[in-house]
């Protein structure tokens, strides 16, 4: 079994119940996986109904046609994370940039 390196890639020690961080190249037995605890956050409201329990870290991709509200939904979700959990959120407007439409959304 490959050993993980660094503080971010701690190997799971069978028989313990702590938050697990597994290296991407590490083999994990089903019995060990069943005993692991993973950090989660709950989101209330419409995003909670849509997404359910989120495992940390999580990634969300929003896809759709132009001018159909992807940026607006992303900013609304970011706002919920700030309000409900006090998280700091970085929103990168890669395609939209700093324009009047972004100013209106923010």
mmCIF file of N, CA and C in Angstrom:
data_model
loop_
_atom_site.group_PDB
_atom_site.id
_atom_site.type_symbol
_atom_site.label_atom_id
_atom_site.label_comp_id
_atom_site.label_asym_id
_atom_site.label_seq_id
_atom_site.Cartn_x
_atom_site.Cartn_y
_atom_site.Cartn_z
ATOM 1 N N UNK A 1 0.859 -1.177 0.000
ATOM 2 C CA UNK A 1 0.000 0.000 0.000
ATOM 3 C C UNK A 1 0.899 1.232 0.000
ATOM 4 N N UNK A 2 0.716 2.169 -0.931
ATOM 5 C CA UNK A 2 1.543 3.378 -0.969
ATOM 6 C C UNK A 2 1.345 4.203 0.290
ATOM 7 N N UNK A 3 2.440 4.746 0.765
ATOM 8 C CA UNK A 3 2.360 5.609 1.941
ATOM 9 C C UNK A 3 2.071 7.025 1.508
ATOM 10 N N UNK A 4 1.303 7.722 2.320
ATOM 11 C CA UNK A 4 1.011 9.114 2.003
ATOM 12 C C UNK A 4 2.089 9.992 2.600
ATOM 13 N N UNK A 5 2.250 11.160 2.023
ATOM 14 C CA UNK A 5 3.251 12.080 2.516
ATOM 15 C C UNK A 5 2.624 13.426 2.781
ATOM 16 N N UNK A 6 3.182 14.159 3.725
ATOM 17 C CA UNK A 6 2.682 15.492 4.035
ATOM 18 C C UNK A 6 1.514 15.462 4.987
ATOM 19 N N UNK A 7 1.235 16.617 5.606
ATOM 20 C CA UNK A 7 0.173 16.685 6.601
ATOM 21 C C UNK A 7 -1.210 16.579 5.978
ATOM 22 N N UNK A 8 -1.361 16.924 4.701
ATOM 23 C CA UNK A 8 -2.664 16.848 4.062
ATOM 24 C C UNK A 8 -3.028 15.427 3.685
ATOM 25 N N UNK A 9 -2.067 14.534 3.572
ATOM 26 C CA UNK A 9 -2.343 13.175 3.110
ATOM 27 C C UNK A 9 -2.064 12.161 4.219
ATOM 28 N N UNK A 10 -2.719 12.327 5.349
ATOM 29 C CA UNK A 10 -2.532 11.397 6.455
ATOM 30 C C UNK A 10 -3.204 10.080 6.122
ATOM 31 N N UNK A 11 -2.535 8.985 6.423
ATOM 32 C CA UNK A 11 -3.124 7.667 6.197
ATOM 33 C C UNK A 11 -4.090 7.348 7.328
ATOM 34 N N UNK A 12 -5.121 6.589 7.021
ATOM 35 C CA UNK A 12 -6.094 6.163 8.014
ATOM 36 C C UNK A 12 -5.523 4.988 8.781
ATOM 37 N N UNK A 13 -5.620 5.037 10.075
ATOM 38 C CA UNK A 13 -5.153 3.970 10.936
ATOM 39 C C UNK A 13 -6.352 3.116 11.324
ATOM 40 N N UNK A 14 -6.460 1.878 10.825
ATOM 41 C CA UNK A 14 -7.619 1.043 11.148
ATOM 42 C C UNK A 14 -7.826 0.940 12.654
ATOM 43 N N UNK A 15 -9.081 0.965 13.055
ATOM 44 C CA UNK A 15 -9.410 0.864 14.468
ATOM 45 C C UNK A 15 -9.643 2.212 15.120
ATOM 46 N N UNK A 16 -9.389 3.296 14.406
ATOM 47 C CA UNK A 16 -9.632 4.621 14.964
ATOM 48 C C UNK A 16 -10.838 5.228 14.279
ATOM 49 N N UNK A 17 -11.401 6.256 14.894
ATOM 50 C CA UNK A 17 -12.523 6.962 14.278
ATOM 51 C C UNK A 17 -12.227 8.452 14.295
ATOM 52 N N UNK A 18 -11.354 8.891 13.431
ATOM 53 C CA UNK A 18 -11.051 10.307 13.304
ATOM 54 C C UNK A 18 -11.350 10.743 11.875
ATOM 55 N N UNK A 19 -11.328 12.039 11.672
ATOM 56 C CA UNK A 19 -11.552 12.546 10.324
ATOM 57 C C UNK A 19 -10.446 12.026 9.419
ATOM 58 N N UNK A 20 -10.834 11.452 8.305
ATOM 59 C CA UNK A 20 -9.884 10.799 7.420
ATOM 60 C C UNK A 20 -9.510 11.695 6.253
ATOM 61 N N UNK A 21 -8.228 11.721 5.938
ATOM 62 C CA UNK A 21 -7.735 12.349 4.722
ATOM 63 C C UNK A 21 -6.890 11.288 4.039
ATOM 64 N N UNK A 22 -7.311 10.878 2.885
ATOM 65 C CA UNK A 22 -6.685 9.763 2.187
ATOM 66 C C UNK A 22 -5.969 10.272 0.944
ATOM 67 N N UNK A 23 -4.753 9.796 0.732
ATOM 68 C CA UNK A 23 -4.008 10.148 -0.472
ATOM 69 C C UNK A 23 -4.714 9.558 -1.687
ATOM 70 N N UNK A 24 -4.637 10.237 -2.812
ATOM 71 C CA UNK A 24 -5.340 9.789 -4.013
ATOM 72 C C UNK A 24 -4.828 8.442 -4.522
ATOM 73 N N UNK A 25 -3.592 8.090 -4.186
ATOM 74 C CA UNK A 25 -3.039 6.816 -4.660
ATOM 75 C C UNK A 25 -3.077 5.726 -3.597
ATOM 76 N N UNK A 26 -3.757 5.971 -2.492
ATOM 77 C CA UNK A 26 -3.795 5.028 -1.382
ATOM 78 C C UNK A 26 -4.946 4.032 -1.554
ATOM 79 N N UNK A 27 -4.671 2.775 -1.274
ATOM 80 C CA UNK A 27 -5.687 1.730 -1.317
ATOM 81 C C UNK A 27 -6.381 1.687 0.033
ATOM 82 N N UNK A 28 -7.727 1.658 0.020
ATOM 83 C CA UNK A 28 -8.501 1.623 1.259
ATOM 84 C C UNK A 28 -9.442 0.424 1.205
ATOM 85 N N UNK A 29 -9.407 -0.402 2.235
ATOM 86 C CA UNK A 29 -10.304 -1.548 2.314
ATOM 87 C C UNK A 29 -11.707 -1.085 2.670
ATOM 88 N N UNK A 30 -12.717 -1.783 2.195
ATOM 89 C CA UNK A 30 -14.115 -1.426 2.449
ATOM 90 C C UNK A 30 -14.411 -1.386 3.944
ATOM 91 N N UNK A 31 -13.873 -2.327 4.712
ATOM 92 C CA UNK A 31 -14.092 -2.339 6.170
ATOM 93 C C UNK A 31 -13.525 -1.087 6.826
ATOM 94 N N UNK A 32 -12.352 -0.653 6.366
ATOM 95 C CA UNK A 32 -11.746 0.563 6.911
ATOM 96 C C UNK A 32 -12.535 1.801 6.494
ATOM 97 N N UNK A 33 -13.000 1.822 5.251
ATOM 98 C CA UNK A 33 -13.787 2.946 4.759
ATOM 99 C C UNK A 33 -15.063 3.116 5.576
ATOM 100 N N UNK A 34 -15.691 2.010 5.928
ATOM 101 C CA UNK A 34 -16.929 2.052 6.709
ATOM 102 C C UNK A 34 -16.715 2.665 8.091
ATOM 103 N N UNK A 35 -15.507 2.601 8.633
ATOM 104 C CA UNK A 35 -15.207 3.119 9.969
ATOM 105 C C UNK A 35 -14.750 4.576 9.961
ATOM 106 N N UNK A 36 -14.496 5.126 8.794
ATOM 107 C CA UNK A 36 -13.949 6.475 8.695
ATOM 108 C C UNK A 36 -15.021 7.540 8.935
ATOM 109 N N UNK A 37 -14.588 8.661 9.462
ATOM 110 C CA UNK A 37 -15.438 9.836 9.605
ATOM 111 C C UNK A 37 -14.895 10.908 8.674
ATOM 112 N N UNK A 38 -15.794 11.561 7.965
ATOM 113 C CA UNK A 38 -15.401 12.624 7.060
ATOM 114 C C UNK A 38 -16.079 13.911 7.503
ATOM 115 N N UNK A 39 -15.357 15.016 7.413
ATOM 116 C CA UNK A 39 -15.894 16.315 7.811
ATOM 117 C C UNK A 39 -16.963 16.759 6.820
ATOM 118 N N UNK A 40 -18.093 17.192 7.347
ATOM 119 C CA UNK A 40 -19.190 17.643 6.505
ATOM 120 C C UNK A 40 -19.713 18.977 7.004
ATOM 121 N N UNK A 41 -20.457 19.656 6.158
ATOM 122 C CA UNK A 41 -21.215 20.829 6.580
ATOM 123 C C UNK A 41 -22.639 20.668 6.077
ATOM 124 N N UNK A 42 -23.548 21.243 6.794
ATOM 125 C CA UNK A 42 -24.948 21.242 6.382
ATOM 126 C C UNK A 42 -25.297 22.628 5.877
ATOM 127 N N UNK A 43 -26.057 22.668 4.831
ATOM 128 C CA UNK A 43 -26.539 23.925 4.291
ATOM 129 C C UNK A 43 -28.057 23.888 4.374
ATOM 130 N N UNK A 44 -28.636 24.913 4.953
ATOM 131 C CA UNK A 44 -30.090 24.977 5.096
ATOM 132 C C UNK A 44 -30.719 25.617 3.858
ATOM 133 N N UNK A 45 -32.029 25.555 3.810
ATOM 134 C CA UNK A 45 -32.775 26.243 2.761
ATOM 135 C C UNK A 45 -32.729 25.531 1.431
ATOM 136 N N UNK A 46 -32.915 26.313 0.378
ATOM 137 C CA UNK A 46 -33.022 25.738 -0.967
ATOM 138 C C UNK A 46 -31.746 25.033 -1.408
ATOM 139 N N UNK A 47 -30.587 25.538 -1.000
ATOM 140 C CA UNK A 47 -29.343 24.886 -1.378
ATOM 141 C C UNK A 47 -29.157 23.579 -0.616
ATOM 142 N N UNK A 48 -29.614 23.533 0.613
ATOM 143 C CA UNK A 48 -29.567 22.296 1.381
ATOM 144 C C UNK A 48 -30.430 21.219 0.752
ATOM 145 N N UNK A 49 -31.615 21.607 0.289
ATOM 146 C CA UNK A 49 -32.499 20.654 -0.378
ATOM 147 C C UNK A 49 -31.887 20.151 -1.681
ATOM 148 N N UNK A 50 -31.217 21.035 -2.393
ATOM 149 C CA UNK A 50 -30.623 20.677 -3.672
ATOM 150 C C UNK A 50 -29.362 19.829 -3.507
ATOM 151 N N UNK A 51 -28.483 20.226 -2.583
ATOM 152 C CA UNK A 51 -27.157 19.613 -2.484
ATOM 153 C C UNK A 51 -27.024 18.584 -1.374
ATOM 154 N N UNK A 52 -27.866 18.660 -0.344
ATOM 155 C CA UNK A 52 -27.738 17.744 0.781
ATOM 156 C C UNK A 52 -26.501 18.047 1.606
ATOM 157 N N UNK A 53 -25.968 17.028 2.254
ATOM 158 C CA UNK A 53 -24.782 17.174 3.096
ATOM 159 C C UNK A 53 -23.551 17.293 2.200
ATOM 160 N N UNK A 54 -22.693 18.251 2.495
ATOM 161 C CA UNK A 54 -21.487 18.478 1.693
ATOM 162 C C UNK A 54 -20.270 17.954 2.431
ATOM 163 N N UNK A 55 -19.445 17.197 1.756
ATOM 164 C CA UNK A 55 -18.211 16.677 2.339
ATOM 165 C C UNK A 55 -17.078 17.639 2.020
ATOM 166 N N UNK A 56 -16.281 17.966 3.039
ATOM 167 C CA UNK A 56 -15.195 18.931 2.911
ATOM 168 C C UNK A 56 -13.931 18.220 2.446
ATOM 169 N N UNK A 57 -13.211 18.691 1.469
ATOM 170 C CA UNK A 57 -13.555 19.819 0.621
ATOM 171 C C UNK A 57 -14.581 19.396 -0.421
ATOM 172 N N UNK A 58 -15.328 20.347 -0.915
ATOM 173 C CA UNK A 58 -16.284 20.047 -1.968
ATOM 174 C C UNK A 58 -16.080 21.010 -3.122
ATOM 175 N N UNK A 59 -16.493 20.568 -4.270
ATOM 176 C CA UNK A 59 -16.370 21.354 -5.487
ATOM 177 C C UNK A 59 -17.709 21.310 -6.204
ATOM 178 N N UNK A 60 -18.126 22.421 -6.731
ATOM 179 C CA UNK A 60 -19.384 22.487 -7.458
ATOM 180 C C UNK A 60 -19.121 23.126 -8.810
ATOM 181 N N UNK A 61 -19.647 22.501 -9.831
ATOM 182 C CA UNK A 61 -19.546 23.064 -11.173
ATOM 183 C C UNK A 61 -20.948 23.439 -11.615
ATOM 184 N N UNK A 62 -21.112 24.660 -12.037
ATOM 185 C CA UNK A 62 -22.406 25.139 -12.520
ATOM 186 C C UNK A 62 -22.285 25.311 -14.027
ATOM 187 N N UNK A 63 -23.164 24.647 -14.745
ATOM 188 C CA UNK A 63 -23.095 24.632 -16.195
ATOM 189 C C UNK A 63 -24.413 25.123 -16.776
ATOM 190 N N UNK A 64 -24.339 25.853 -17.850
ATOM 191 C CA UNK A 64 -25.555 26.291 -18.517
ATOM 192 C C UNK A 64 -25.248 27.260 -19.634
ATOM 193 N N UNK A 65 -26.282 27.623 -20.335
ATOM 194 C CA UNK A 65 -26.157 28.559 -21.452
ATOM 195 C C UNK A 65 -25.862 29.970 -20.949
ATOM 196 N N UNK A 66 -25.384 30.793 -21.851
ATOM 197 C CA UNK A 66 -25.096 32.194 -21.521
ATOM 198 C C UNK A 66 -26.365 32.891 -21.046
ATOM 199 N N UNK A 67 -26.195 33.752 -20.076
ATOM 200 C CA UNK A 67 -27.270 34.612 -19.564
ATOM 201 C C UNK A 67 -28.426 33.836 -18.927
ATOM 202 N N UNK A 68 -28.123 32.674 -18.346
ATOM 203 C CA UNK A 68 -29.162 31.901 -17.687
ATOM 204 C C UNK A 68 -28.977 31.839 -16.162
ATOM 205 N N UNK A 69 -28.143 32.709 -15.584
ATOM 206 C CA UNK A 69 -28.079 32.860 -14.137
ATOM 207 C C UNK A 69 -27.032 32.058 -13.393
ATOM 208 N N UNK A 70 -26.032 31.535 -14.071
ATOM 209 C CA UNK A 70 -24.999 30.746 -13.389
ATOM 210 C C UNK A 70 -24.254 31.578 -12.351
ATOM 211 N N UNK A 71 -23.836 32.776 -12.718
ATOM 212 C CA UNK A 71 -23.112 33.637 -11.782
ATOM 213 C C UNK A 71 -23.998 34.030 -10.612
ATOM 214 N N UNK A 72 -25.245 34.315 -10.891
ATOM 215 C CA UNK A 72 -26.181 34.701 -9.836
ATOM 216 C C UNK A 72 -26.366 33.564 -8.845
ATOM 217 N N UNK A 73 -26.544 32.347 -9.335
ATOM 218 C CA UNK A 73 -26.698 31.183 -8.449
ATOM 219 C C UNK A 73 -25.426 30.959 -7.636
ATOM 220 N N UNK A 74 -24.269 31.075 -8.270
ATOM 221 C CA UNK A 74 -23.006 30.882 -7.564
ATOM 222 C C UNK A 74 -22.839 31.918 -6.448
ATOM 223 N N UNK A 75 -23.184 33.158 -6.721
ATOM 224 C CA UNK A 75 -23.070 34.206 -5.706
ATOM 225 C C UNK A 75 -24.103 34.022 -4.590
ATOM 226 N N UNK A 76 -25.290 33.546 -4.929
ATOM 227 C CA UNK A 76 -26.301 33.262 -3.901
ATOM 228 C C UNK A 76 -25.828 32.139 -2.982
ATOM 229 N N UNK A 77 -25.218 31.102 -3.561
ATOM 230 C CA UNK A 77 -24.695 29.996 -2.759
ATOM 231 C C UNK A 77 -23.537 30.466 -1.883
ATOM 232 N N UNK A 78 -22.658 31.270 -2.437
ATOM 233 C CA UNK A 78 -21.548 31.824 -1.653
ATOM 234 C C UNK A 78 -22.082 32.646 -0.486
ATOM 235 N N UNK A 79 -23.121 33.433 -0.728
ATOM 236 C CA UNK A 79 -23.739 34.235 0.321
ATOM 237 C C UNK A 79 -24.298 33.352 1.441
ATOM 238 N N UNK A 80 -24.918 32.228 1.083
ATOM 239 C CA UNK A 80 -25.443 31.292 2.086
ATOM 240 C C UNK A 80 -24.321 30.696 2.929
ATOM 241 N N UNK A 81 -23.192 30.357 2.295
ATOM 242 C CA UNK A 81 -22.055 29.813 3.055
ATOM 243 C C UNK A 81 -21.521 30.835 4.050
ATOM 244 N N UNK A 82 -21.501 32.095 3.646
ATOM 245 C CA UNK A 82 -21.044 33.161 4.539
ATOM 246 C C UNK A 82 -22.032 33.338 5.688
ATOM 247 N N UNK A 83 -23.319 33.424 5.376
ATOM 248 C CA UNK A 83 -24.343 33.659 6.398
ATOM 249 C C UNK A 83 -24.480 32.489 7.371
ATOM 250 N N UNK A 84 -24.472 31.259 6.853
ATOM 251 C CA UNK A 84 -24.732 30.107 7.695
ATOM 252 C C UNK A 84 -23.507 29.606 8.454
ATOM 253 N N UNK A 85 -22.314 29.767 7.866
ATOM 254 C CA UNK A 85 -21.116 29.184 8.469
ATOM 255 C C UNK A 85 -19.998 30.187 8.718
ATOM 256 N N UNK A 86 -20.161 31.416 8.266
ATOM 257 C CA UNK A 86 -19.121 32.414 8.470
ATOM 258 C C UNK A 86 -17.886 32.198 7.608
ATOM 259 N N UNK A 87 -18.019 31.381 6.555
ATOM 260 C CA UNK A 87 -16.878 31.121 5.685
ATOM 261 C C UNK A 87 -16.513 32.370 4.897
ATOM 262 N N UNK A 88 -15.240 32.472 4.557
ATOM 263 C CA UNK A 88 -14.798 33.469 3.599
ATOM 264 C C UNK A 88 -14.831 32.783 2.245
ATOM 265 N N UNK A 89 -15.385 33.461 1.263
ATOM 266 C CA UNK A 89 -15.578 32.861 -0.061
ATOM 267 C C UNK A 89 -14.845 33.696 -1.093
ATOM 268 N N UNK A 90 -14.137 33.026 -1.952
ATOM 269 C CA UNK A 90 -13.480 33.678 -3.084
ATOM 270 C C UNK A 90 -14.268 33.337 -4.339
ATOM 271 N N UNK A 91 -14.764 34.355 -5.016
ATOM 272 C CA UNK A 91 -15.476 34.157 -6.279
ATOM 273 C C UNK A 91 -14.591 34.697 -7.384
ATOM 274 N N UNK A 92 -14.237 33.854 -8.317
ATOM 275 C CA UNK A 92 -13.386 34.252 -9.429
ATOM 276 C C UNK A 92 -14.269 34.401 -10.658
ATOM 277 N N UNK A 93 -14.418 35.646 -11.123
ATOM 278 C CA UNK A 93 -15.226 35.926 -12.308
ATOM 279 C C UNK A 93 -14.314 35.857 -13.522
ATOM 280 N N UNK A 94 -13.918 34.656 -13.865
ATOM 281 C CA UNK A 94 -12.938 34.439 -14.922
ATOM 282 C C UNK A 94 -13.413 34.954 -16.279
ATOM 283 N N UNK A 95 -14.628 34.630 -16.658
ATOM 284 C CA UNK A 95 -15.124 35.038 -17.968
ATOM 285 C C UNK A 95 -15.834 36.380 -17.919
ATOM 286 N N UNK A 96 -16.541 36.626 -16.828
ATOM 287 C CA UNK A 96 -17.358 37.839 -16.738
ATOM 288 C C UNK A 96 -16.522 39.083 -16.448
ATOM 289 N N UNK A 97 -15.557 38.961 -15.561
ATOM 290 C CA UNK A 97 -14.710 40.089 -15.220
ATOM 291 C C UNK A 97 -15.421 41.128 -14.374
ATOM 292 N N UNK A 98 -14.747 42.241 -14.128
ATOM 293 C CA UNK A 98 -15.293 43.321 -13.305
ATOM 294 C C UNK A 98 -16.075 44.267 -14.201
ATOM 295 N N UNK A 99 -17.348 43.964 -14.379
ATOM 296 C CA UNK A 99 -18.219 44.765 -15.243
ATOM 297 C C UNK A 99 -19.434 45.208 -14.456
ATOM 298 N N UNK A 100 -20.240 46.014 -15.070
ATOM 299 C CA UNK A 100 -21.443 46.514 -14.411
ATOM 300 C C UNK A 100 -22.395 45.409 -14.008
ATOM 301 N N UNK A 101 -22.497 44.351 -14.808
ATOM 302 C CA UNK A 101 -23.394 43.256 -14.453
ATOM 303 C C UNK A 101 -22.925 42.548 -13.195
ATOM 304 N N UNK A 102 -21.619 42.402 -13.028
ATOM 305 C CA UNK A 102 -21.087 41.792 -11.814
ATOM 306 C C UNK A 102 -21.354 42.694 -10.624
ATOM 307 N N UNK A 103 -21.200 43.988 -10.800
ATOM 308 C CA UNK A 103 -21.481 44.940 -9.733
ATOM 309 C C UNK A 103 -22.929 44.814 -9.271
ATOM 310 N N UNK A 104 -23.848 44.682 -10.190
ATOM 311 C CA UNK A 104 -25.271 44.536 -9.849
ATOM 312 C C UNK A 104 -25.521 43.266 -9.053
ATOM 313 N N UNK A 105 -24.869 42.164 -9.434
ATOM 314 C CA UNK A 105 -25.073 40.885 -8.747
ATOM 315 C C UNK A 105 -24.528 40.913 -7.334
ATOM 316 N N UNK A 106 -23.366 41.525 -7.173
ATOM 317 C CA UNK A 106 -22.735 41.588 -5.858
ATOM 318 C C UNK A 106 -23.500 42.556 -4.969
#
